Amino acid sequence: MQKRHLKYIHMKADNDWKQRLGVVYSTNPEYTYDRTGAEEETETPEPSRQRLTVTIDRRNRGGKQVTLVSGFVGRQEDLAALGKTLKVKCGVGGSAKDGEITIQGDFRDRVTGILNEMGYKAKRGN
């Protein structure tokens, strides 16, 4: 007769050590980690107060060109929405993260025109 080994999945409800990776160790036994002092997302200003730069980038991309929109200030959801709008209007793929929007291909003029029509202060870089 063979024994079957059951595999148990163990999940911790209070697995918050990943959220505290940047915290320095404290010897105070009464210290409790308070996450409210963490970085808060800034509110997105209206488009006329945003200063965006549209450039082209070829580095670390296997020779492919991408249009890079940088200088966005605001919430990640608003950045993703703007990135989606630009990708749809250009008909290509891309990504939006870390305050930058990446559009596949050289669409500097088209992206600058779209952003200016939307009310952003966009200028074409290199």
mmCIF file of N, CA, C and O in Angstrom, residues 16-64:
data_model
loop_
_atom_site.group_PDB
_atom_site.id
_atom_site.type_symbol
_atom_site.label_atom_id
_atom_site.label_comp_id
_atom_site.label_asym_id
_atom_site.label_seq_id
_atom_site.Cartn_x
_atom_site.Cartn_y
_atom_site.Cartn_z
ATOM 1 N N ASP A 16 3.085 40.896 5.798
ATOM 2 C CA ASP A 16 3.333 42.274 5.398
ATOM 3 C C ASP A 16 4.812 42.622 5.376
ATOM 4 O O ASP A 16 5.170 43.789 5.313
ATOM 5 N N TRP A 17 5.681 41.646 5.427
ATOM 6 C CA TRP A 17 7.115 41.962 5.438
ATOM 7 C C TRP A 17 7.566 42.574 4.124
ATOM 8 O O TRP A 17 8.504 43.350 4.084
ATOM 9 N N LYS A 18 6.873 42.278 3.026
ATOM 10 C CA LYS A 18 7.255 42.851 1.735
ATOM 11 C C LYS A 18 6.979 44.349 1.689
ATOM 12 O O LYS A 18 7.636 45.080 0.980
ATOM 13 N N GLN A 19 5.990 44.786 2.434
ATOM 14 C CA GLN A 19 5.658 46.202 2.461
ATOM 15 C C GLN A 19 6.656 46.996 3.289
ATOM 16 O O GLN A 19 6.719 48.207 3.204
ATOM 17 N N ARG A 20 7.431 46.315 4.111
ATOM 18 C CA ARG A 20 8.356 47.006 5.002
ATOM 19 C C ARG A 20 9.810 46.819 4.591
ATOM 20 O O ARG A 20 10.704 46.904 5.426
ATOM 21 N N LEU A 21 10.094 46.570 3.332
ATOM 22 C CA LEU A 21 11.454 46.285 2.907
ATOM 23 C C LEU A 21 12.407 47.461 3.106
ATOM 24 O O LEU A 21 13.577 47.261 3.353
ATOM 25 N N GLY A 22 11.929 48.675 3.024
ATOM 26 C CA GLY A 22 12.799 49.835 3.171
ATOM 27 C C GLY A 22 12.900 50.362 4.585
ATOM 28 O O GLY A 22 13.502 51.398 4.825
ATOM 29 N N VAL A 23 12.351 49.660 5.574
ATOM 30 C CA VAL A 23 12.315 50.138 6.948
ATOM 31 C C VAL A 23 13.578 49.695 7.677
ATOM 32 O O VAL A 23 14.004 48.553 7.575
ATOM 33 N N VAL A 24 14.157 50.609 8.416
ATOM 34 C CA VAL A 24 15.341 50.311 9.214
ATOM 35 C C VAL A 24 14.885 49.646 10.516
ATOM 36 O O VAL A 24 13.861 49.982 11.080
ATOM 37 N N TYR A 25 15.654 48.686 10.991
ATOM 38 C CA TYR A 25 15.319 47.933 12.188
ATOM 39 C C TYR A 25 15.300 48.838 13.414
ATOM 40 O O TYR A 25 16.160 49.680 13.590
ATOM 41 N N SER A 26 14.307 48.636 14.275
ATOM 42 C CA SER A 26 14.195 49.419 15.496
ATOM 43 C C SER A 26 14.331 48.502 16.701
ATOM 44 O O SER A 26 13.749 47.414 16.739
ATOM 45 N N THR A 27 15.080 48.945 17.705
ATOM 46 C CA THR A 27 15.237 48.158 18.924
ATOM 47 C C THR A 27 14.181 48.494 19.961
ATOM 48 O O THR A 27 14.123 47.863 21.006
ATOM 49 N N ASN A 28 13.347 49.465 19.676
ATOM 50 C CA ASN A 28 12.286 49.858 20.589
ATOM 51 C C ASN A 28 11.186 48.788 20.561
ATOM 52 O O ASN A 28 10.561 48.559 19.527
ATOM 53 N N PRO A 29 10.915 48.118 21.693
ATOM 54 C CA PRO A 29 9.904 47.054 21.679
ATOM 55 C C PRO A 29 8.480 47.581 21.490
ATOM 56 O O PRO A 29 7.597 46.829 21.106
ATOM 57 N N GLU A 30 8.249 48.859 21.709
ATOM 58 C CA GLU A 30 6.921 49.410 21.548
ATOM 59 C C GLU A 30 6.698 50.019 20.161
ATOM 60 O O GLU A 30 5.637 50.568 19.878
ATOM 61 N N TYR A 31 7.693 49.912 19.291
ATOM 62 C CA TYR A 31 7.581 50.483 17.952
ATOM 63 C C TYR A 31 6.646 49.638 17.093
ATOM 64 O O TYR A 31 6.725 48.423 17.052
ATOM 65 N N THR A 32 5.734 50.319 16.412
ATOM 66 C CA THR A 32 4.879 49.646 15.449
ATOM 67 C C THR A 32 5.027 50.354 14.112
ATOM 68 O O THR A 32 5.101 51.585 14.056
ATOM 69 N N TYR A 33 5.070 49.573 13.086
ATOM 70 C CA TYR A 33 5.228 50.123 11.740
ATOM 71 C C TYR A 33 3.926 50.765 11.294
ATOM 72 O O TYR A 33 2.874 50.148 11.287
ATOM 73 N N ASP A 34 4.006 52.049 10.914
ATOM 74 C CA ASP A 34 2.836 52.782 10.463
ATOM 75 C C ASP A 34 3.015 53.122 8.992
ATOM 76 O O ASP A 34 3.935 53.851 8.627
ATOM 77 N N ARG A 35 2.160 52.608 8.172
ATOM 78 C CA ARG A 35 2.294 52.791 6.734
ATOM 79 C C ARG A 35 1.669 54.093 6.255
ATOM 80 O O ARG A 35 1.773 54.452 5.092
ATOM 81 N N THR A 36 1.009 54.840 7.098
ATOM 82 C CA THR A 36 0.352 56.065 6.656
ATOM 83 C C THR A 36 1.344 57.124 6.217
ATOM 84 O O THR A 36 1.000 58.004 5.447
ATOM 85 N N GLY A 37 2.584 57.039 6.663
ATOM 86 C CA GLY A 37 3.598 58.000 6.267
ATOM 87 C C GLY A 37 4.226 57.662 4.929
ATOM 88 O O GLY A 37 5.127 58.335 4.473
ATOM 89 N N ALA A 38 3.747 56.612 4.280
ATOM 90 C CA ALA A 38 4.300 56.208 2.990
ATOM 91 C C ALA A 38 3.936 57.228 1.917
ATOM 92 O O ALA A 38 3.102 58.111 2.122
ATOM 93 N N GLU A 39 4.533 57.057 0.760
ATOM 94 C CA GLU A 39 4.285 57.976 -0.339
ATOM 95 C C GLU A 39 2.826 57.903 -0.769
ATOM 96 O O GLU A 39 2.275 56.836 -0.948
ATOM 97 N N GLU A 40 2.231 59.053 -0.938
ATOM 98 C CA GLU A 40 0.869 59.118 -1.430
ATOM 99 C C GLU A 40 0.911 59.614 -2.861
ATOM 100 O O GLU A 40 1.738 60.445 -3.219
ATOM 101 N N GLU A 41 0.010 59.093 -3.667
ATOM 102 C CA GLU A 41 -0.042 59.544 -5.046
ATOM 103 C C GLU A 41 -0.546 60.981 -5.082
ATOM 104 O O GLU A 41 -1.513 61.324 -4.410
ATOM 105 N N THR A 42 0.109 61.787 -5.879
ATOM 106 C CA THR A 42 -0.307 63.172 -5.995
ATOM 107 C C THR A 42 -1.527 63.263 -6.898
ATOM 108 O O THR A 42 -1.721 62.438 -7.785
ATOM 109 N N GLU A 43 -2.332 64.249 -6.655
ATOM 110 C CA GLU A 43 -3.513 64.460 -7.486
ATOM 111 C C GLU A 43 -3.059 64.951 -8.854
ATOM 112 O O GLU A 43 -2.123 65.745 -8.969
ATOM 113 N N THR A 44 -3.709 64.501 -9.886
ATOM 114 C CA THR A 44 -3.324 64.858 -11.243
ATOM 115 C C THR A 44 -3.804 66.266 -11.563
ATOM 116 O O THR A 44 -5.002 66.543 -11.497
ATOM 117 N N PRO A 45 -2.880 67.174 -11.915
ATOM 118 C CA PRO A 45 -3.307 68.527 -12.298
ATOM 119 C C PRO A 45 -4.007 68.500 -13.661
ATOM 120 O O PRO A 45 -3.888 67.535 -14.406
ATOM 121 N N GLU A 46 -4.704 69.561 -13.986
ATOM 122 C CA GLU A 46 -5.395 69.611 -15.274
ATOM 123 C C GLU A 46 -4.365 69.596 -16.408
ATOM 124 O O GLU A 46 -3.200 69.937 -16.215
ATOM 125 N N PRO A 47 -4.786 69.187 -17.601
ATOM 126 C CA PRO A 47 -3.842 69.038 -18.715
ATOM 127 C C PRO A 47 -3.054 70.294 -19.056
ATOM 128 O O PRO A 47 -1.889 70.209 -19.440
ATOM 129 N N SER A 48 -3.635 71.485 -18.890
ATOM 130 C CA SER A 48 -2.918 72.707 -19.262
ATOM 131 C C SER A 48 -1.733 72.989 -18.337
ATOM 132 O O SER A 48 -0.860 73.775 -18.682
ATOM 133 N N ARG A 49 -1.686 72.332 -17.171
ATOM 134 C CA ARG A 49 -0.565 72.536 -16.242
ATOM 135 C C ARG A 49 0.499 71.456 -16.377
ATOM 136 O O ARG A 49 1.505 71.508 -15.681
ATOM 137 N N GLN A 50 0.269 70.474 -17.228
ATOM 138 C CA GLN A 50 1.241 69.410 -17.455
ATOM 139 C C GLN A 50 2.213 69.825 -18.553
ATOM 140 O O GLN A 50 1.809 70.348 -19.580
ATOM 141 N N ARG A 51 3.501 69.574 -18.333
ATOM 142 C CA ARG A 51 4.518 69.866 -19.346
ATOM 143 C C ARG A 51 5.120 68.546 -19.771
ATOM 144 O O ARG A 51 5.930 67.960 -19.045
ATOM 145 N N LEU A 52 4.746 68.067 -20.945
ATOM 146 C CA LEU A 52 5.190 66.769 -21.438
ATOM 147 C C LEU A 52 6.215 66.942 -22.541
ATOM 148 O O LEU A 52 6.147 67.882 -23.335
ATOM 149 N N THR A 53 7.162 66.027 -22.594
ATOM 150 C CA THR A 53 8.183 66.021 -23.630
ATOM 151 C C THR A 53 8.070 64.721 -24.409
ATOM 152 O O THR A 53 8.048 63.639 -23.825
ATOM 153 N N VAL A 54 8.004 64.839 -25.730
ATOM 154 C CA VAL A 54 7.869 63.671 -26.599
ATOM 155 C C VAL A 54 9.203 63.472 -27.315
ATOM 156 O O VAL A 54 9.625 64.320 -28.097
ATOM 157 N N THR A 55 9.861 62.361 -27.027
ATOM 158 C CA THR A 55 11.171 62.070 -27.617
ATOM 159 C C THR A 55 11.158 60.674 -28.236
ATOM 160 O O THR A 55 10.201 59.921 -28.084
ATOM 161 N N ILE A 56 12.256 60.342 -28.902
ATOM 162 C CA ILE A 56 12.417 59.007 -29.459
ATOM 163 C C ILE A 56 13.570 58.331 -28.721
ATOM 164 O O ILE A 56 14.537 58.987 -28.329
ATOM 165 N N ASP A 57 13.427 57.040 -28.506
ATOM 166 C CA ASP A 57 14.444 56.304 -27.754
ATOM 167 C C ASP A 57 14.761 55.017 -28.498
ATOM 168 O O ASP A 57 13.859 54.319 -28.961
ATOM 169 N N ARG A 58 16.048 54.690 -28.599
ATOM 170 C CA ARG A 58 16.482 53.465 -29.270
ATOM 171 C C ARG A 58 17.346 52.591 -28.364
ATOM 172 O O ARG A 58 17.749 51.517 -28.762
ATOM 173 N N ARG A 59 17.641 53.055 -27.181
ATOM 174 C CA ARG A 59 18.561 52.339 -26.300
ATOM 175 C C ARG A 59 17.916 51.124 -25.657
ATOM 176 O O ARG A 59 16.781 51.180 -25.200
ATOM 177 N N ASN A 60 18.657 50.046 -25.565
ATOM 178 C CA ASN A 60 18.253 48.811 -24.892
ATOM 179 C C ASN A 60 16.940 48.253 -25.422
ATOM 180 O O ASN A 60 16.157 47.689 -24.689
ATOM 181 N N ARG A 61 16.685 48.427 -26.702
ATOM 182 C CA ARG A 61 15.444 47.934 -27.283
ATOM 183 C C ARG A 61 15.693 47.118 -28.535
ATOM 184 O O ARG A 61 14.821 46.978 -29.379
ATOM 185 N N GLY A 62 16.872 46.606 -28.698
ATOM 186 C CA GLY A 62 17.184 45.757 -29.836
ATOM 187 C C GLY A 62 17.134 46.486 -31.162
ATOM 188 O O GLY A 62 16.803 45.890 -32.176
ATOM 189 N N GLY A 63 17.450 47.764 -31.191
ATOM 190 C CA GLY A 63 17.445 48.539 -32.423
ATOM 191 C C GLY A 63 16.092 49.098 -32.800
ATOM 192 O O GLY A 63 15.972 49.831 -33.771
ATOM 193 N N LYS A 64 15.054 48.754 -32.071
ATOM 194 C CA LYS A 64 13.712 49.257 -32.372
ATOM 195 C C LYS A 64 13.559 50.668 -31.819
ATOM 196 O O LYS A 64 14.156 51.041 -30.825
#
